[in-house]
PDB file of C-alpha atoms in Angstrom:
ATOM      1  CA  MET W   3      22.100  20.451 -11.756  1.00 46.00           C
ATOM      2  CA  GLU W   4      20.698  20.615  -8.234  1.00 44.00           C
ATOM      3  CA  THR W   5      18.453  23.355  -6.908  1.00 45.00           C
ATOM      4  CA  GLY W   6      16.404  23.809  -3.776  1.00 45.00           C
ATOM      5  CA  SER W   7      12.752  22.832  -3.858  1.00 42.00           C
ATOM      6  CA  PRO W   8       9.816  24.144  -1.853  1.00 43.00           C
ATOM      7  CA  GLU W   9       9.362  20.672  -0.301  1.00 42.00           C
ATOM      8  CA  GLY W  10      12.737  20.978   1.443  1.00 43.00           C
ATOM      9  CA  GLY W  11      14.525  18.485  -0.802  1.00 43.00           C
ATOM     10  CA  ARG W  12      16.804  18.834  -3.779  1.00 41.00           C
ATOM     11  CA  THR W  13      15.636  18.989  -7.362  1.00 39.00           C
ATOM     12  CA  VAL W  14      17.913  16.982  -9.615  1.00 41.00           C
ATOM     13  CA  GLY W  15      17.698  17.681 -13.329  1.00 42.00           C
ATOM     14  CA  ALA W  16      19.719  18.234 -16.471  1.00 43.00           C
ATOM     15  CA  GLU W  17      22.843  20.394 -16.582  1.00 43.00           C
ATOM     16  CA  GLY W  18      22.234  23.862 -17.961  1.00 45.00           C
ATOM     17  CA  GLY W  19      18.509  23.697 -17.255  1.00 45.00           C
ATOM     18  CA  GLY W  20      17.704  22.320 -20.702  1.00 43.00           C
ATOM     19  CA  PRO W  21      14.911  19.855 -21.521  1.00 46.00           C
ATOM     20  CA  ALA W  22      17.122  16.741 -21.190  1.00 47.00           C
ATOM     21  CA  GLY W  23      14.577  14.901 -19.091  1.00 43.00           C
ATOM     22  CA  PRO W  24      12.123  15.189 -16.235  1.00 48.00           C
ATOM     23  CA  GLU W  25      13.305  16.600 -12.966  1.00 49.00           C
ATOM     24  CA  ARG W  26      12.849  14.609  -9.792  1.00 44.00           C
ATOM     25  CA  VAL W  27      12.770  15.759  -6.199  1.00 46.00           C
ATOM     26  CA  VAL W  28      15.171  13.974  -3.876  1.00 43.00           C
ATOM     27  CA  THR W  29      13.983  14.314  -0.293  1.00 46.00           C
ATOM     28  CA  ALA W  30      15.562  13.236   2.957  1.00 48.00           C
ATOM     29  CA  GLU W  31      13.375  10.125   2.937  1.00 54.00           C
ATOM     30  CA  THR W  32      15.061   8.758  -0.205  1.00 69.00           C
ATOM     31  CA  GLU W  33      18.553   9.228   1.207  1.00 80.00           C
ATOM     32  CA  PRO W  34      19.575   6.396   3.556  1.00 87.00           C
ATOM     33  CA  THR W  35      20.242   7.262   7.177  1.00 91.00           C
ATOM     34  CA  TRP W  36      23.700   5.898   7.903  1.00 93.00           C
ATOM     35  CA  THR W  37      24.675   4.611  11.342  1.00 93.00           C
ATOM     36  CA  GLY W  38      28.341   4.394  12.275  1.00 93.00           C
ATOM     37  CA  LEU W  39      29.929   1.871  14.582  1.00 94.00           C
ATOM     38  CA  PRO W  40      30.240   2.663  18.287  1.00 94.00           C
ATOM     39  CA  PRO W  41      33.622   3.870  19.618  1.00 95.00           C
ATOM     40  CA  GLY W  42      34.007   0.724  21.754  1.00 94.00           C
ATOM     41  CA  LEU W  43      35.181  -1.199  18.675  1.00 95.00           C
ATOM     42  CA  LEU W  44      37.859   1.419  18.010  1.00 96.00           C
ATOM     43  CA  ARG W  45      39.071   1.222  21.630  1.00 96.00           C
ATOM     44  CA  MET W  46      39.155  -2.586  21.517  1.00 96.00           C
ATOM     45  CA  ARG W  47      41.127  -2.756  18.268  1.00 96.00           C
ATOM     46  CA  ARG W  48      43.601  -0.100  19.358  1.00 97.00           C
ATOM     47  CA  LEU W  49      44.137  -1.791  22.712  1.00 96.00           C
ATOM     48  CA  LEU W  50      44.820  -5.109  20.976  1.00 96.00           C
ATOM     49  CA  LEU W  51      47.277  -3.330  18.673  1.00 95.00           C
ATOM     50  CA  VAL W  52      49.135  -1.803  21.627  1.00 95.00           C
ATOM     51  CA  VAL W  53      49.213  -5.098  23.548  1.00 95.00           C
ATOM     52  CA  TRP W  54      50.580  -7.170  20.639  1.00 93.00           C
ATOM     53  CA  LEU W  55      52.946  -4.656  19.076  1.00 91.00           C
ATOM     54  CA  GLY W  56      53.934  -3.259  22.480  1.00 89.00           C
ATOM     55  CA  SER W  57      55.037  -6.742  23.542  1.00 89.00           C
ATOM     56  CA  LEU W  58      56.884  -7.169  20.253  1.00 88.00           C
ATOM     57  CA  THR W  59      58.551  -3.762  20.725  1.00 86.00           C
ATOM     58  CA  LEU W  60      59.788  -4.773  24.174  1.00 85.00           C
ATOM     59  CA  ALA W  61      61.054  -8.128  22.906  1.00 84.00           C
ATOM     60  CA  ALA W  62      62.729  -6.533  19.867  1.00 82.00           C
ATOM     61  CA  GLY W  63      64.448  -3.973  22.097  1.00 80.00           C
ATOM     62  CA  LEU W  64      65.385  -6.051  25.119  1.00 77.00           C
ATOM     63  CA  LEU W  65      66.602  -9.306  23.594  1.00 77.00           C
ATOM     64  CA  PRO W  66      69.035  -7.868  21.022  1.00 73.00           C
ATOM     65  CA  GLY W  67      70.033  -5.123  23.459  1.00 71.00           C
ATOM     66  CA  LEU W  68      70.976  -7.604  26.175  1.00 72.00           C
ATOM     67  CA  LEU W  69      72.484 -10.264  23.936  1.00 75.00           C
ATOM     68  CA  ALA W  70      74.298  -8.246  21.249  1.00 75.00           C
ATOM     69  CA  GLY W  71      74.730  -4.758  22.664  1.00 75.00           C
ATOM     70  CA  PRO W  72      72.771  -1.536  23.104  1.00 76.00           C
ATOM     71  CA  ALA W  73      73.006  -0.526  19.435  1.00 75.00           C
ATOM     72  CA  TRP W  74      70.931  -3.566  18.465  1.00 74.00           C
ATOM     73  CA  ALA W  75      68.056  -2.291  20.635  1.00 73.00           C
ATOM     74  CA  ALA W  76      67.216  -0.006  17.700  1.00 78.00           C
ATOM     75  CA  PHE W  77      65.286  -2.979  16.263  1.00 76.00           C
ATOM     76  CA  ALA W  78      62.517  -1.901  18.644  1.00 81.00           C
ATOM     77  CA  LEU W  79      61.820   1.060  16.341  1.00 86.00           C
ATOM     78  CA  VAL W  80      60.329  -1.183  13.643  1.00 86.00           C
ATOM     79  CA  PRO W  81      57.385  -2.531  15.698  1.00 87.00           C
ATOM     80  CA  LEU W  82      57.009   0.898  17.312  1.00 89.00           C
ATOM     81  CA  ALA W  83      56.619   2.496  13.860  1.00 91.00           C
ATOM     82  CA  LEU W  84      54.140  -0.249  12.917  1.00 93.00           C
ATOM     83  CA  MET W  85      52.150   0.541  16.063  1.00 93.00           C
ATOM     84  CA  VAL W  86      51.892   4.236  15.173  1.00 94.00           C
ATOM     85  CA  TRP W  87      50.955   3.424  11.571  1.00 96.00           C
ATOM     86  CA  GLY W  88      48.416   0.803  12.719  1.00 95.00           C
ATOM     87  CA  TRP W  89      46.868   3.274  15.190  1.00 96.00           C
ATOM     88  CA  VAL W  90      46.069   5.653  12.320  1.00 96.00           C
ATOM     89  CA  LEU W  91      44.861   2.891   9.974  1.00 96.00           C
ATOM     90  CA  ILE W  92      42.550   1.381  12.595  1.00 96.00           C
ATOM     91  CA  GLY W  93      40.937   4.801  13.107  1.00 96.00           C
ATOM     92  CA  ARG W  94      40.404   5.304   9.380  1.00 96.00           C
ATOM     93  CA  ASN W  95      38.996   1.793   8.987  1.00 95.00           C
ATOM     94  CA  TRP W  96      36.614   2.247  11.929  1.00 96.00           C
ATOM     95  CA  ARG W  97      35.289   5.529  10.476  1.00 96.00           C
ATOM     96  CA  SER W  98      34.654   3.837   7.116  1.00 95.00           C
ATOM     97  CA  TRP W  99      32.207   1.251   8.530  1.00 95.00           C
ATOM     98  CA  ARG W 100      28.503   2.190   8.551  1.00 95.00           C
ATOM     99  CA  TYR W 101      25.131   0.668   7.844  1.00 95.00           C
ATOM    100  CA  ALA W 102      21.679   1.876   6.813  1.00 95.00           C
ATOM    101  CA  GLU W 103      18.283   0.229   7.087  1.00 92.00           C
ATOM    102  CA  ARG W 104      16.056   1.011   4.115  1.00 91.00           C
ATOM    103  CA  ALA W 105      12.535  -0.109   3.256  1.00 87.00           C
ATOM    104  CA  ASP W 106      13.573  -3.195   1.242  1.00 88.00           C
ATOM    105  CA  ASP W 107      17.227  -3.825   2.073  1.00 90.00           C
ATOM    106  CA  LEU W 108      20.150  -3.255   4.389  1.00 92.00           C
ATOM    107  CA  LEU W 109      23.214  -1.327   3.198  1.00 93.00           C
ATOM    108  CA  ILE W 110      26.659  -1.980   4.680  1.00 94.00           C
ATOM    109  CA  SER W 111      29.473   0.350   3.651  1.00 94.00           C
ATOM    110  CA  ARG W 112      33.125  -0.194   4.522  1.00 94.00           C
ATOM    111  CA  GLY W 113      36.641   0.330   3.264  1.00 93.00           C
ATOM    112  CA  VAL W 114      39.149   3.118   2.922  1.00 91.00           C
ATOM    113  CA  LEU W 115      41.160   2.274  -0.192  1.00 92.00           C
ATOM    114  CA  TRP W 116      38.675  -0.199  -1.651  1.00 92.00           C
ATOM    115  CA  HIS W 117      35.255   1.142  -0.742  1.00 93.00           C
ATOM    116  CA  THR W 118      32.591  -1.569  -0.673  1.00 92.00           C
ATOM    117  CA  VAL W 119      28.842  -1.127  -0.341  1.00 92.00           C
ATOM    118  CA  THR W 120      26.936  -4.359   0.246  1.00 90.00           C
ATOM    119  CA  VAL W 121      23.193  -4.384  -0.357  1.00 90.00           C
ATOM    120  CA  VAL W 122      21.345  -7.238   1.354  1.00 89.00           C
ATOM    121  CA  PRO W 123      17.640  -7.492   0.401  1.00 89.00           C
ATOM    122  CA  TYR W 124      15.510  -8.492   3.385  1.00 88.00           C
ATOM    123  CA  GLY W 125      13.772 -11.205   1.374  1.00 85.00           C
ATOM    124  CA  ARG W 126      17.104 -12.939   0.618  1.00 85.00           C
ATOM    125  CA  MET W 127      18.218 -13.296   4.238  1.00 87.00           C
ATOM    126  CA  GLN W 128      18.242 -16.860   5.469  1.00 86.00           C
ATOM    127  CA  LEU W 129      19.879 -16.430   8.863  1.00 89.00           C
ATOM    128  CA  VAL W 130      20.744 -13.476  11.070  1.00 91.00           C
ATOM    129  CA  GLU W 131      22.948 -14.224  14.049  1.00 93.00           C
ATOM    130  CA  VAL W 132      24.555 -12.220  16.825  1.00 95.00           C
ATOM    131  CA  THR W 133      28.027 -13.359  17.857  1.00 94.00           C
ATOM    132  CA  SER W 134      30.340 -12.139  20.573  1.00 95.00           C
ATOM    133  CA  GLY W 135      33.732 -13.649  21.345  1.00 94.00           C
ATOM    134  CA  PRO W 136      35.490 -13.345  24.693  1.00 95.00           C
ATOM    135  CA  VAL W 137      37.322 -10.117  23.833  1.00 94.00           C
ATOM    136  CA  GLU W 138      34.171  -8.560  22.369  1.00 95.00           C
ATOM    137  CA  ARG W 139      32.186  -9.541  25.471  1.00 95.00           C
ATOM    138  CA  HIS W 140      34.838  -7.953  27.692  1.00 94.00           C
ATOM    139  CA  PHE W 141      34.381  -4.669  25.800  1.00 94.00           C
ATOM    140  CA  GLY W 142      30.566  -5.009  25.682  1.00 95.00           C
ATOM    141  CA  LEU W 143      30.403  -5.547  21.910  1.00 96.00           C
ATOM    142  CA  ALA W 144      28.644  -7.946  19.558  1.00 96.00           C
ATOM    143  CA  SER W 145      28.599  -8.572  15.796  1.00 95.00           C
ATOM    144  CA  VAL W 146      25.606  -9.170  13.536  1.00 95.00           C
ATOM    145  CA  GLN W 147      26.214 -11.656  10.740  1.00 93.00           C
ATOM    146  CA  LEU W 148      23.799 -11.984   7.823  1.00 91.00           C
ATOM    147  CA  HIS W 149      23.649 -15.183   5.789  1.00 88.00           C
ATOM    148  CA  THR W 150      22.030 -15.312   2.364  1.00 84.00           C
ATOM    149  CA  ALA W 151      21.682 -18.002  -0.279  1.00 78.00           C
ATOM    150  CA  ALA W 152      24.838 -16.811  -2.025  1.00 75.00           C
ATOM    151  CA  ALA W 153      27.958 -17.264   0.082  1.00 69.00           C
ATOM    152  CA  ALA W 154      29.573 -14.201  -1.493  1.00 71.00           C
ATOM    153  CA  THR W 155      26.901 -11.877  -0.081  1.00 67.00           C
ATOM    154  CA  ASP W 156      27.239 -12.871   3.549  1.00 68.00           C
ATOM    155  CA  ALA W 157      27.749  -9.627   5.463  1.00 89.00           C
ATOM    156  CA  THR W 158      28.843  -8.699   8.964  1.00 92.00           C
ATOM    157  CA  ILE W 159      28.396  -5.583  11.057  1.00 94.00           C
ATOM    158  CA  PRO W 160      31.080  -5.719  13.783  1.00 95.00           C
ATOM    159  CA  GLY W 161      31.375  -3.989  17.125  1.00 94.00           C
ATOM    160  CA  LEU W 162      27.782  -3.113  17.942  1.00 95.00           C
ATOM    161  CA  ASP W 163      26.325  -2.614  21.381  1.00 95.00           C
ATOM    162  CA  PRO W 164      24.670  -5.974  22.322  1.00 95.00           C
ATOM    163  CA  ALA W 165      21.246  -4.331  22.709  1.00 95.00           C
ATOM    164  CA  GLU W 166      21.549  -2.723  19.259  1.00 95.00           C
ATOM    165  CA  ALA W 167      22.759  -6.025  17.782  1.00 95.00           C
ATOM    166  CA  GLU W 168      19.739  -7.867  19.186  1.00 95.00           C
ATOM    167  CA  ARG W 169      17.362  -5.118  18.019  1.00 95.00           C
ATOM    168  CA  LEU W 170      18.881  -5.251  14.546  1.00 94.00           C
ATOM    169  CA  ARG W 171      18.711  -9.073  14.483  1.00 94.00           C
ATOM    170  CA  ASP W 172      15.029  -9.046  15.502  1.00 93.00           C
ATOM    171  CA  ARG W 173      14.134  -6.310  13.003  1.00 92.00           C
ATOM    172  CA  LEU W 174      16.014  -7.968  10.131  1.00 91.00           C
ATOM    173  CA  THR W 175      14.466 -11.347  10.940  1.00 90.00           C
ATOM    174  CA  GLU W 176      10.988  -9.818  11.035  1.00 90.00           C
ATOM    175  CA  LEU W 177      11.507  -7.955   7.757  1.00 88.00           C
ATOM    176  CA  GLY W 178      13.078 -11.031   6.149  1.00 84.00           C
ATOM    177  CA  GLU W 179      10.087 -13.204   7.064  1.00 84.00           C
ATOM    178  CA  ALA W 180       7.657 -10.563   5.768  1.00 82.00           C
ATOM    179  CA  ARG W 181       9.525 -10.140   2.460  1.00 75.00           C
ATOM    180  CA  SER W 182      10.049 -13.857   1.826  1.00 69.00           C
ATOM    181  CA  ALA W 183       6.417 -14.783   2.497  1.00 53.00           C
ATOM    182  CA  GLY W 184       5.606 -14.294  -1.175  1.00 50.00           C
ATOM    183  CA  LEU W 185       8.356 -16.635  -2.387  1.00 50.00           C
TER     184      LEU W 185
END
């Protein structure tokens, strides 16, 4: 059961108001503040989709149409349908990516069908790097990659503004050094 509290948060307790346990107040400070990815990543991915599948659509329509007859140009509908379907899926995937900086760890959430939340403790980070390939640089984007001792927990935040990626890298490095000092 949730009710409002005078502190401006939510009071979470037992269903039915019975004495099933102590109530706790959940305030805005305990909830992570999620940050989504910038729209530049969405534009880049959709443009790449249109370039590759658009070229395939032209090839699938022109070649059979010229060589075997106009009826065979209908093969162009397959990559065209894939382009429309991919356009929608890329948008849903882009909206699913987000990250949150908390006091002791970084949360990365992604996925539409299989939703994944990765928690990376600052003290476990070994390396934080900012990468940007030629296409990402053209669109003014960069990715932050986090390396930990376990290879399975390496995490990436794609498509960030380069200034935000550098700020995040510096902050994560600083927090990682502070948290690992006691190890």
